[in-house]
Short mmCIF file of N, CA and C and ligand atoms in Angstrom, two decimals:
data_model
loop_
_atom_site.label_atom_id
_atom_site.label_comp_id
_atom_site.label_asym_id
_atom_site.label_seq_id
_atom_site.Cartn_x
_atom_site.Cartn_y
_atom_site.Cartn_z
N MET M 1 -15.40 -18.30 5.57
CA MET M 1 -14.27 -19.09 5.06
C MET M 1 -13.13 -19.09 6.07
N SER M 2 -12.69 -20.27 6.49
CA SER M 2 -11.63 -20.35 7.48
C SER M 2 -10.27 -20.44 6.80
N GLU M 3 -9.21 -20.38 7.60
CA GLU M 3 -7.85 -20.44 7.07
C GLU M 3 -7.60 -21.71 6.26
N THR M 4 -8.34 -22.78 6.65
CA THR M 4 -8.07 -24.07 6.01
C THR M 4 -9.02 -24.38 4.83
N THR M 5 -9.93 -23.47 4.55
CA THR M 5 -10.87 -23.71 3.45
C THR M 5 -10.10 -23.85 2.14
N GLU M 6 -10.43 -24.91 1.41
CA GLU M 6 -9.74 -25.16 0.16
C GLU M 6 -10.37 -24.34 -0.98
N VAL M 7 -9.55 -23.70 -1.75
CA VAL M 7 -10.01 -22.93 -2.92
C VAL M 7 -9.45 -23.61 -4.15
N THR M 8 -10.34 -23.96 -5.08
CA THR M 8 -9.92 -24.64 -6.30
C THR M 8 -10.08 -23.71 -7.49
N LEU M 9 -9.06 -23.64 -8.33
CA LEU M 9 -9.18 -22.86 -9.56
C LEU M 9 -9.47 -23.80 -10.73
N LYS M 10 -10.35 -23.34 -11.61
CA LYS M 10 -10.71 -24.14 -12.79
C LYS M 10 -10.52 -23.22 -14.00
N GLN M 11 -9.76 -23.67 -14.99
CA GLN M 11 -9.46 -22.79 -16.11
C GLN M 11 -10.21 -23.13 -17.40
N ASP M 12 -11.05 -24.17 -17.34
CA ASP M 12 -11.89 -24.44 -18.50
C ASP M 12 -13.33 -24.04 -18.16
N ILE M 13 -14.17 -23.98 -19.19
CA ILE M 13 -15.55 -23.54 -18.92
C ILE M 13 -16.55 -24.67 -19.13
N GLU M 14 -16.04 -25.89 -19.02
CA GLU M 14 -16.92 -27.05 -19.12
C GLU M 14 -17.92 -27.05 -17.95
N ASN M 15 -19.15 -27.27 -18.25
CA ASN M 15 -20.21 -27.37 -17.22
C ASN M 15 -20.35 -26.13 -16.33
N VAL M 16 -19.98 -24.98 -16.84
CA VAL M 16 -20.13 -23.77 -16.02
C VAL M 16 -21.61 -23.43 -15.87
N ASP M 17 -21.96 -23.07 -14.65
CA ASP M 17 -23.32 -22.59 -14.37
C ASP M 17 -23.31 -21.08 -14.62
N TRP M 18 -23.80 -20.67 -15.81
CA TRP M 18 -23.72 -19.27 -16.22
C TRP M 18 -24.55 -18.37 -15.32
N GLN M 19 -25.64 -18.90 -14.78
CA GLN M 19 -26.44 -18.10 -13.84
C GLN M 19 -25.64 -17.84 -12.56
N ALA M 20 -24.90 -18.87 -12.09
CA ALA M 20 -24.08 -18.69 -10.88
C ALA M 20 -22.99 -17.65 -11.14
N LEU M 21 -22.43 -17.66 -12.35
CA LEU M 21 -21.41 -16.67 -12.70
C LEU M 21 -22.03 -15.27 -12.73
N ALA M 22 -23.23 -15.17 -13.32
CA ALA M 22 -23.93 -13.88 -13.35
C ALA M 22 -24.20 -13.39 -11.92
N ASP M 23 -24.52 -14.31 -11.02
CA ASP M 23 -24.78 -13.94 -9.63
C ASP M 23 -23.52 -13.39 -8.96
N VAL M 24 -22.36 -14.00 -9.27
CA VAL M 24 -21.11 -13.51 -8.69
C VAL M 24 -20.82 -12.09 -9.19
N TYR M 25 -21.06 -11.85 -10.48
CA TYR M 25 -20.88 -10.48 -10.99
C TYR M 25 -21.92 -9.54 -10.38
N GLY M 26 -23.14 -10.05 -10.22
CA GLY M 26 -24.19 -9.22 -9.63
C GLY M 26 -23.83 -8.74 -8.23
N GLU M 27 -23.08 -9.57 -7.51
CA GLU M 27 -22.69 -9.21 -6.14
C GLU M 27 -21.42 -8.37 -6.08
N THR M 28 -20.77 -8.19 -7.23
CA THR M 28 -19.49 -7.47 -7.22
C THR M 28 -19.50 -6.27 -8.17
N LEU M 29 -19.34 -6.53 -9.46
CA LEU M 29 -19.24 -5.41 -10.40
C LEU M 29 -20.59 -4.89 -10.90
N GLY M 30 -21.61 -5.75 -10.90
CA GLY M 30 -22.92 -5.31 -11.38
C GLY M 30 -23.59 -6.39 -12.23
N PRO M 31 -24.86 -6.15 -12.61
CA PRO M 31 -25.65 -7.17 -13.30
C PRO M 31 -25.04 -7.62 -14.63
N GLU M 32 -25.14 -8.90 -14.89
CA GLU M 32 -24.68 -9.48 -16.16
C GLU M 32 -25.76 -10.44 -16.65
N ASP M 33 -25.84 -10.59 -17.96
CA ASP M 33 -26.78 -11.51 -18.58
C ASP M 33 -26.10 -12.88 -18.76
N PRO M 34 -26.63 -13.94 -18.17
CA PRO M 34 -25.99 -15.26 -18.26
C PRO M 34 -25.74 -15.70 -19.71
N ALA M 35 -26.66 -15.40 -20.61
CA ALA M 35 -26.49 -15.81 -22.01
C ALA M 35 -25.32 -15.06 -22.66
N GLN M 36 -25.20 -13.79 -22.32
CA GLN M 36 -24.06 -13.02 -22.87
C GLN M 36 -22.75 -13.51 -22.25
N LEU M 37 -22.78 -13.82 -20.95
CA LEU M 37 -21.57 -14.36 -20.31
C LEU M 37 -21.11 -15.62 -21.03
N LYS M 38 -22.07 -16.47 -21.34
CA LYS M 38 -21.71 -17.71 -22.05
C LYS M 38 -21.01 -17.39 -23.37
N ARG M 39 -21.54 -16.42 -24.12
CA ARG M 39 -20.92 -16.06 -25.41
C ARG M 39 -19.54 -15.46 -25.21
N THR M 40 -19.42 -14.49 -24.32
CA THR M 40 -18.14 -13.79 -24.18
C THR M 40 -17.07 -14.69 -23.55
N TRP M 41 -17.48 -15.51 -22.62
CA TRP M 41 -16.50 -16.42 -22.00
C TRP M 41 -16.07 -17.50 -22.97
N THR M 42 -16.99 -17.94 -23.81
CA THR M 42 -16.64 -18.97 -24.79
C THR M 42 -15.61 -18.43 -25.78
N ARG M 43 -15.69 -17.15 -26.09
CA ARG M 43 -14.76 -16.54 -27.05
C ARG M 43 -13.45 -16.06 -26.41
N SER M 44 -13.33 -16.19 -25.11
CA SER M 44 -12.14 -15.67 -24.43
C SER M 44 -10.96 -16.63 -24.56
N TYR M 45 -9.76 -16.07 -24.56
CA TYR M 45 -8.55 -16.88 -24.71
C TYR M 45 -8.26 -17.69 -23.45
N ALA M 46 -8.45 -17.05 -22.31
CA ALA M 46 -8.18 -17.71 -21.03
C ALA M 46 -9.24 -17.32 -20.01
N THR M 47 -9.64 -18.27 -19.22
CA THR M 47 -10.64 -18.00 -18.18
C THR M 47 -10.18 -18.66 -16.88
N VAL M 48 -10.67 -18.13 -15.79
CA VAL M 48 -10.39 -18.79 -14.51
C VAL M 48 -11.59 -18.59 -13.59
N LEU M 49 -11.96 -19.67 -12.92
CA LEU M 49 -13.07 -19.65 -11.96
C LEU M 49 -12.54 -20.19 -10.64
N ALA M 50 -12.93 -19.55 -9.55
CA ALA M 50 -12.50 -20.01 -8.22
C ALA M 50 -13.69 -20.58 -7.48
N TYR M 51 -13.51 -21.78 -6.94
CA TYR M 51 -14.57 -22.45 -6.17
C TYR M 51 -14.11 -22.68 -4.73
N ALA M 52 -15.01 -22.44 -3.79
CA ALA M 52 -14.73 -22.73 -2.38
C ALA M 52 -16.04 -23.12 -1.73
N GLU M 53 -15.97 -24.04 -0.80
CA GLU M 53 -17.15 -24.46 -0.05
C GLU M 53 -18.31 -24.81 -0.98
N GLY M 54 -17.99 -25.44 -2.10
CA GLY M 54 -19.01 -25.93 -3.02
C GLY M 54 -19.69 -24.87 -3.86
N ARG M 55 -19.12 -23.68 -3.88
CA ARG M 55 -19.75 -22.65 -4.71
C ARG M 55 -18.72 -21.81 -5.47
N LEU M 56 -19.22 -21.15 -6.50
CA LEU M 56 -18.37 -20.27 -7.28
C LEU M 56 -18.15 -18.99 -6.49
N VAL M 57 -16.88 -18.61 -6.28
CA VAL M 57 -16.61 -17.42 -5.46
C VAL M 57 -15.77 -16.37 -6.18
N GLY M 58 -15.23 -16.72 -7.35
CA GLY M 58 -14.39 -15.74 -8.05
C GLY M 58 -14.30 -16.07 -9.52
N ALA M 59 -13.97 -15.04 -10.31
CA ALA M 59 -13.88 -15.24 -11.75
C ALA M 59 -13.01 -14.16 -12.39
N ALA M 60 -12.45 -14.49 -13.54
CA ALA M 60 -11.69 -13.52 -14.34
C ALA M 60 -11.43 -14.14 -15.71
N ARG M 61 -11.18 -13.30 -16.70
CA ARG M 61 -10.87 -13.85 -18.02
C ARG M 61 -9.93 -12.93 -18.77
N ALA M 62 -9.31 -13.47 -19.81
CA ALA M 62 -8.42 -12.69 -20.68
C ALA M 62 -8.82 -12.88 -22.13
N ILE M 63 -8.88 -11.76 -22.84
CA ILE M 63 -9.11 -11.74 -24.28
C ILE M 63 -7.72 -11.57 -24.90
N SER M 64 -7.36 -12.41 -25.85
CA SER M 64 -5.99 -12.34 -26.33
C SER M 64 -5.81 -13.01 -27.69
N ASP M 65 -4.69 -12.65 -28.38
CA ASP M 65 -4.27 -13.40 -29.56
C ASP M 65 -3.26 -14.47 -29.16
N GLY M 66 -2.91 -14.50 -27.90
CA GLY M 66 -2.02 -15.55 -27.39
C GLY M 66 -0.55 -15.34 -27.66
N GLU M 67 -0.21 -14.29 -28.40
CA GLU M 67 1.21 -14.06 -28.73
C GLU M 67 1.69 -12.66 -28.41
N ARG M 68 0.88 -11.67 -28.74
CA ARG M 68 1.35 -10.29 -28.60
C ARG M 68 0.61 -9.50 -27.53
N GLU M 69 -0.72 -9.55 -27.58
CA GLU M 69 -1.48 -8.69 -26.66
C GLU M 69 -2.55 -9.50 -25.92
N ALA M 70 -2.87 -8.98 -24.73
CA ALA M 70 -3.95 -9.58 -23.94
C ALA M 70 -4.63 -8.49 -23.11
N LEU M 71 -5.89 -8.69 -22.86
CA LEU M 71 -6.67 -7.76 -22.03
C LEU M 71 -7.38 -8.58 -20.95
N ILE M 72 -7.08 -8.27 -19.71
CA ILE M 72 -7.73 -8.98 -18.61
C ILE M 72 -8.97 -8.19 -18.18
N VAL M 73 -10.09 -8.87 -18.07
CA VAL M 73 -11.35 -8.20 -17.70
C VAL M 73 -12.13 -9.04 -16.67
N GLY M 74 -13.04 -8.34 -15.98
CA GLY M 74 -13.99 -9.02 -15.11
C GLY M 74 -13.38 -9.78 -13.95
N VAL M 75 -12.41 -9.18 -13.29
CA VAL M 75 -11.76 -9.85 -12.15
C VAL M 75 -12.60 -9.60 -10.90
N VAL M 76 -13.18 -10.65 -10.35
CA VAL M 76 -14.04 -10.49 -9.18
C VAL M 76 -13.89 -11.64 -8.18
N VAL M 77 -14.03 -11.27 -6.92
CA VAL M 77 -14.10 -12.25 -5.83
C VAL M 77 -15.26 -11.81 -4.94
N LEU M 78 -16.10 -12.73 -4.55
CA LEU M 78 -17.23 -12.39 -3.67
C LEU M 78 -16.72 -11.72 -2.40
N PRO M 79 -17.44 -10.70 -1.92
CA PRO M 79 -16.98 -9.96 -0.73
C PRO M 79 -16.53 -10.84 0.44
N ALA M 80 -17.29 -11.89 0.74
CA ALA M 80 -16.94 -12.74 1.89
C ALA M 80 -15.64 -13.50 1.71
N TYR M 81 -15.13 -13.53 0.48
CA TYR M 81 -13.93 -14.30 0.18
C TYR M 81 -12.75 -13.41 -0.21
N GLN M 82 -12.95 -12.09 -0.11
CA GLN M 82 -11.88 -11.17 -0.50
C GLN M 82 -10.78 -11.12 0.55
N ARG M 83 -9.62 -10.65 0.13
CA ARG M 83 -8.41 -10.49 0.96
C ARG M 83 -7.91 -11.82 1.51
N LYS M 84 -8.11 -12.87 0.73
CA LYS M 84 -7.61 -14.18 1.14
C LYS M 84 -6.70 -14.76 0.06
N GLY M 85 -6.32 -13.92 -0.88
CA GLY M 85 -5.38 -14.36 -1.90
C GLY M 85 -6.01 -14.98 -3.14
N ILE M 86 -7.33 -15.06 -3.19
CA ILE M 86 -7.99 -15.72 -4.32
C ILE M 86 -7.80 -14.89 -5.61
N GLY M 87 -7.99 -13.58 -5.50
CA GLY M 87 -7.80 -12.72 -6.66
C GLY M 87 -6.39 -12.83 -7.20
N SER M 88 -5.42 -12.85 -6.32
CA SER M 88 -4.02 -12.97 -6.74
C SER M 88 -3.76 -14.30 -7.44
N ARG M 89 -4.34 -15.35 -6.92
CA ARG M 89 -4.15 -16.66 -7.55
C ARG M 89 -4.77 -16.68 -8.94
N MET M 90 -5.95 -16.04 -9.09
CA MET M 90 -6.59 -16.01 -10.42
C MET M 90 -5.76 -15.18 -11.38
N MET M 91 -5.21 -14.05 -10.91
CA MET M 91 -4.36 -13.22 -11.78
C MET M 91 -3.12 -14.00 -12.21
N ALA M 92 -2.52 -14.74 -11.27
CA ALA M 92 -1.32 -15.52 -11.61
C ALA M 92 -1.65 -16.57 -12.67
N ALA M 93 -2.81 -17.21 -12.53
CA ALA M 93 -3.20 -18.25 -13.49
C ALA M 93 -3.41 -17.64 -14.88
N LEU M 94 -4.06 -16.48 -14.94
CA LEU M 94 -4.31 -15.84 -16.24
C LEU M 94 -3.02 -15.34 -16.87
N THR M 95 -2.19 -14.64 -16.08
CA THR M 95 -0.96 -14.06 -16.65
C THR M 95 0.00 -15.18 -17.10
N GLU M 96 -0.04 -16.30 -16.41
CA GLU M 96 0.76 -17.46 -16.82
C GLU M 96 0.30 -17.95 -18.21
N THR M 97 -1.03 -17.99 -18.39
CA THR M 97 -1.57 -18.50 -19.66
C THR M 97 -1.24 -17.57 -20.83
N VAL M 98 -1.17 -16.27 -20.59
CA VAL M 98 -0.86 -15.32 -21.69
C VAL M 98 0.57 -14.77 -21.54
N GLN M 99 1.39 -15.56 -20.88
CA GLN M 99 2.78 -15.17 -20.64
C GLN M 99 3.47 -14.74 -21.94
N GLY M 100 4.23 -13.66 -21.88
CA GLY M 100 4.95 -13.20 -23.06
C GLY M 100 4.20 -12.15 -23.86
N THR M 101 2.91 -11.97 -23.57
CA THR M 101 2.14 -10.92 -24.25
C THR M 101 2.19 -9.64 -23.41
N ALA M 102 1.83 -8.53 -24.06
CA ALA M 102 1.63 -7.28 -23.32
C ALA M 102 0.23 -7.35 -22.74
N ILE M 103 0.12 -7.33 -21.43
CA ILE M 103 -1.18 -7.53 -20.78
C ILE M 103 -1.72 -6.19 -20.27
N LEU M 104 -2.88 -5.82 -20.75
CA LEU M 104 -3.52 -4.57 -20.34
C LEU M 104 -4.74 -4.88 -19.49
N LEU M 105 -5.12 -3.92 -18.68
CA LEU M 105 -6.42 -4.01 -17.98
C LEU M 105 -6.82 -2.60 -17.56
N THR M 106 -8.09 -2.43 -17.26
CA THR M 106 -8.55 -1.14 -16.75
C THR M 106 -8.80 -1.29 -15.25
N CYS M 107 -8.54 -0.21 -14.53
CA CYS M 107 -8.74 -0.22 -13.08
C CYS M 107 -9.43 1.09 -12.71
N GLU M 108 -10.73 1.00 -12.48
CA GLU M 108 -11.50 2.22 -12.22
C GLU M 108 -11.42 2.69 -10.79
N GLU M 109 -11.35 1.73 -9.87
CA GLU M 109 -11.37 2.10 -8.45
C GLU M 109 -9.95 2.26 -7.91
N ASP M 110 -9.68 3.40 -7.27
CA ASP M 110 -8.36 3.62 -6.68
C ASP M 110 -8.00 2.49 -5.72
N GLU M 111 -9.01 1.98 -5.01
CA GLU M 111 -8.71 0.97 -3.98
C GLU M 111 -8.20 -0.35 -4.57
N ASN M 112 -8.41 -0.54 -5.89
CA ASN M 112 -7.93 -1.77 -6.51
C ASN M 112 -6.50 -1.66 -7.03
N VAL M 113 -5.96 -0.44 -7.03
CA VAL M 113 -4.61 -0.23 -7.57
C VAL M 113 -3.57 -1.11 -6.86
N PRO M 114 -3.57 -1.16 -5.51
CA PRO M 114 -2.55 -2.01 -4.85
C PRO M 114 -2.65 -3.49 -5.25
N PHE M 115 -3.89 -3.94 -5.50
CA PHE M 115 -4.09 -5.34 -5.91
C PHE M 115 -3.37 -5.61 -7.23
N TYR M 116 -3.58 -4.72 -8.21
CA TYR M 116 -2.95 -4.94 -9.51
C TYR M 116 -1.44 -4.69 -9.46
N GLU M 117 -1.03 -3.74 -8.63
CA GLU M 117 0.42 -3.50 -8.49
C GLU M 117 1.09 -4.73 -7.90
N LYS M 118 0.41 -5.36 -6.95
CA LYS M 118 0.98 -6.56 -6.34
C LYS M 118 1.12 -7.68 -7.38
N ALA M 119 0.24 -7.65 -8.38
CA ALA M 119 0.32 -8.66 -9.45
C ALA M 119 1.33 -8.25 -10.52
N GLY M 120 2.01 -7.10 -10.31
CA GLY M 120 3.09 -6.70 -11.21
C GLY M 120 2.70 -5.63 -12.23
N PHE M 121 1.46 -5.17 -12.20
CA PHE M 121 1.00 -4.18 -13.18
C PHE M 121 1.41 -2.77 -12.76
N ARG M 122 1.65 -1.92 -13.76
CA ARG M 122 1.99 -0.52 -13.51
C ARG M 122 1.06 0.37 -14.33
N ALA M 123 0.71 1.52 -13.78
CA ALA M 123 -0.19 2.45 -14.48
C ALA M 123 0.54 3.11 -15.64
N HIS M 124 -0.17 3.26 -16.74
CA HIS M 124 0.36 3.96 -17.91
C HIS M 124 -0.58 5.09 -18.25
N LYS M 125 -0.01 6.25 -18.51
CA LYS M 125 -0.85 7.42 -18.69
C LYS M 125 -1.62 7.39 -20.00
N ARG M 126 -0.94 7.05 -21.08
CA ARG M 126 -1.57 7.24 -22.37
C ARG M 126 -2.20 5.95 -22.93
N VAL M 127 -3.32 5.58 -22.37
CA VAL M 127 -4.10 4.48 -22.93
C VAL M 127 -5.36 5.11 -23.49
N MET M 128 -5.69 4.81 -24.74
CA MET M 128 -6.86 5.44 -25.36
C MET M 128 -7.94 4.39 -25.58
N ALA M 129 -9.18 4.82 -25.52
CA ALA M 129 -10.29 3.87 -25.63
C ALA M 129 -11.42 4.44 -26.46
N LEU M 130 -12.08 3.59 -27.17
CA LEU M 130 -13.27 3.97 -27.96
C LEU M 130 -14.39 3.00 -27.61
N GLY M 131 -15.51 3.52 -27.24
CA GLY M 131 -16.65 2.64 -26.94
C GLY M 131 -16.52 1.93 -25.62
N TYR M 132 -15.61 2.39 -24.79
CA TYR M 132 -15.42 1.79 -23.47
C TYR M 132 -16.50 2.32 -22.55
N ARG M 133 -17.27 1.41 -21.96
CA ARG M 133 -18.46 1.84 -21.23
C ARG M 133 -18.20 2.20 -19.76
N GLY M 134 -17.08 1.73 -19.22
CA GLY M 134 -16.81 2.03 -17.82
C GLY M 134 -15.96 3.28 -17.71
N GLY M 135 -15.65 3.64 -16.47
CA GLY M 135 -14.65 4.66 -16.22
C GLY M 135 -15.03 6.05 -16.65
N TYR M 136 -14.03 6.87 -16.72
CA TYR M 136 -14.23 8.28 -17.01
C TYR M 136 -12.99 8.77 -17.73
N ALA M 137 -13.18 9.69 -18.67
CA ALA M 137 -12.03 10.25 -19.37
C ALA M 137 -11.43 11.37 -18.54
N GLU M 138 -10.11 11.45 -18.54
CA GLU M 138 -9.48 12.53 -17.78
C GLU M 138 -8.93 13.57 -18.72
C1 COA D 1 -10.18 -6.56 -6.58
C2 COA D 1 -10.48 -7.98 -6.09
C3 COA D 1 -10.68 -8.89 -7.28
C4 COA D 1 -9.26 -8.47 -5.25
O1 COA D 1 -9.47 -9.85 -4.95
P1 COA D 1 -8.94 -10.48 -3.58
O2 COA D 1 -9.10 -11.94 -3.64
O3 COA D 1 -9.60 -9.77 -2.45
O4 COA D 1 -7.41 -10.05 -3.62
P2 COA D 1 -6.20 -10.73 -2.82
O5 COA D 1 -6.67 -11.27 -1.52
O6 COA D 1 -5.48 -11.65 -3.73
O7 COA D 1 -5.32 -9.43 -2.53
C5 COA D 1 -3.92 -9.42 -2.82
C6 COA D 1 -3.36 -8.10 -2.37
O8 COA D 1 -3.93 -7.02 -3.12
C7 COA D 1 -4.09 -5.89 -2.26
N1 COA D 1 -5.50 -5.59 -2.11
C8 COA D 1 -6.57 -6.34 -2.48
N2 COA D 1 -7.72 -5.69 -2.20
C9 COA D 1 -7.37 -4.51 -1.64
C10 COA D 1 -8.10 -3.42 -1.12
N3 COA D 1 -9.45 -3.38 -1.13
N4 COA D 1 -7.42 -2.38 -0.60
C11 COA D 1 -6.07 -2.39 -0.56
N5 COA D 1 -5.32 -3.41 -1.03
C12 COA D 1 -5.96 -4.45 -1.56
C13 COA D 1 -3.45 -6.26 -0.93
O9 COA D 1 -2.08 -5.91 -0.99
C14 COA D 1 -3.62 -7.76 -0.92
O10 COA D 1 -2.70 -8.42 -0.12
P3 COA D 1 -2.97 -8.54 1.48
O11 COA D 1 -4.38 -9.01 1.68
O12 COA D 1 -1.93 -9.55 1.90
O13 COA D 1 -2.72 -7.17 2.05
C15 COA D 1 -11.71 -7.99 -5.16
O14 COA D 1 -11.52 -7.04 -4.13
C16 COA D 1 -13.03 -7.69 -5.86
O15 COA D 1 -13.64 -8.58 -6.43
N6 COA D 1 -13.50 -6.44 -5.79
C17 COA D 1 -14.81 -6.08 -6.34
C18 COA D 1 -14.85 -6.17 -7.86
C19 COA D 1 -13.76 -5.33 -8.51
O16 COA D 1 -13.61 -4.14 -8.21
N7 COA D 1 -12.98 -5.96 -9.40
C20 COA D 1 -11.93 -5.32 -10.12
C21 COA D 1 -12.44 -4.82 -11.43
S1 COA D 1 -11.25 -3.73 -12.18
#
């Protein structure tokens, strides 16, 4: 991807290729089932997909009531397209859509902390979880 490569964000899920989305997760966070992605993305309050060079290169979504609380999950950019501002643009699009809500997310990797801090997020010590499959309890 060159400096001039155009990156387009799409916030609806019309005509999404769920297998392509599963492939993007497969290359970043881990395997996903396209059929489950279709269900969970369809039920999400806000979604964002990033396209460049004719392919899907990034994705993220927010689960929310649209007024009080929101949870951002599944923020990914393909390795070859990272550190070019795509993740930040997707975060801005999502946070804009759920503006005014308390927005939570989980961050398992220390290396991702600066990314979320740059998007305005701050770590909070006392977040409790039940049935959360990622991460580790401290
Ligand atoms: C985390 C992720 C989505 C960031 O996407 P991205 O498009 O690379 O992020 P951006 O280019 O918008 O980065 C914005 C800023 O965040 C910070 N940042 C992003 N990745 C970073 C890293 N690996 N180490 C340190 N800082 C980082 C930098 O300050 C960066 O600005 P800079 O490039 O001008 O220095 C991407 O690295 C990714 O998909 N990682 C693998 C999947 C994953 O871990 N997702 C998060 C799940 S919680």
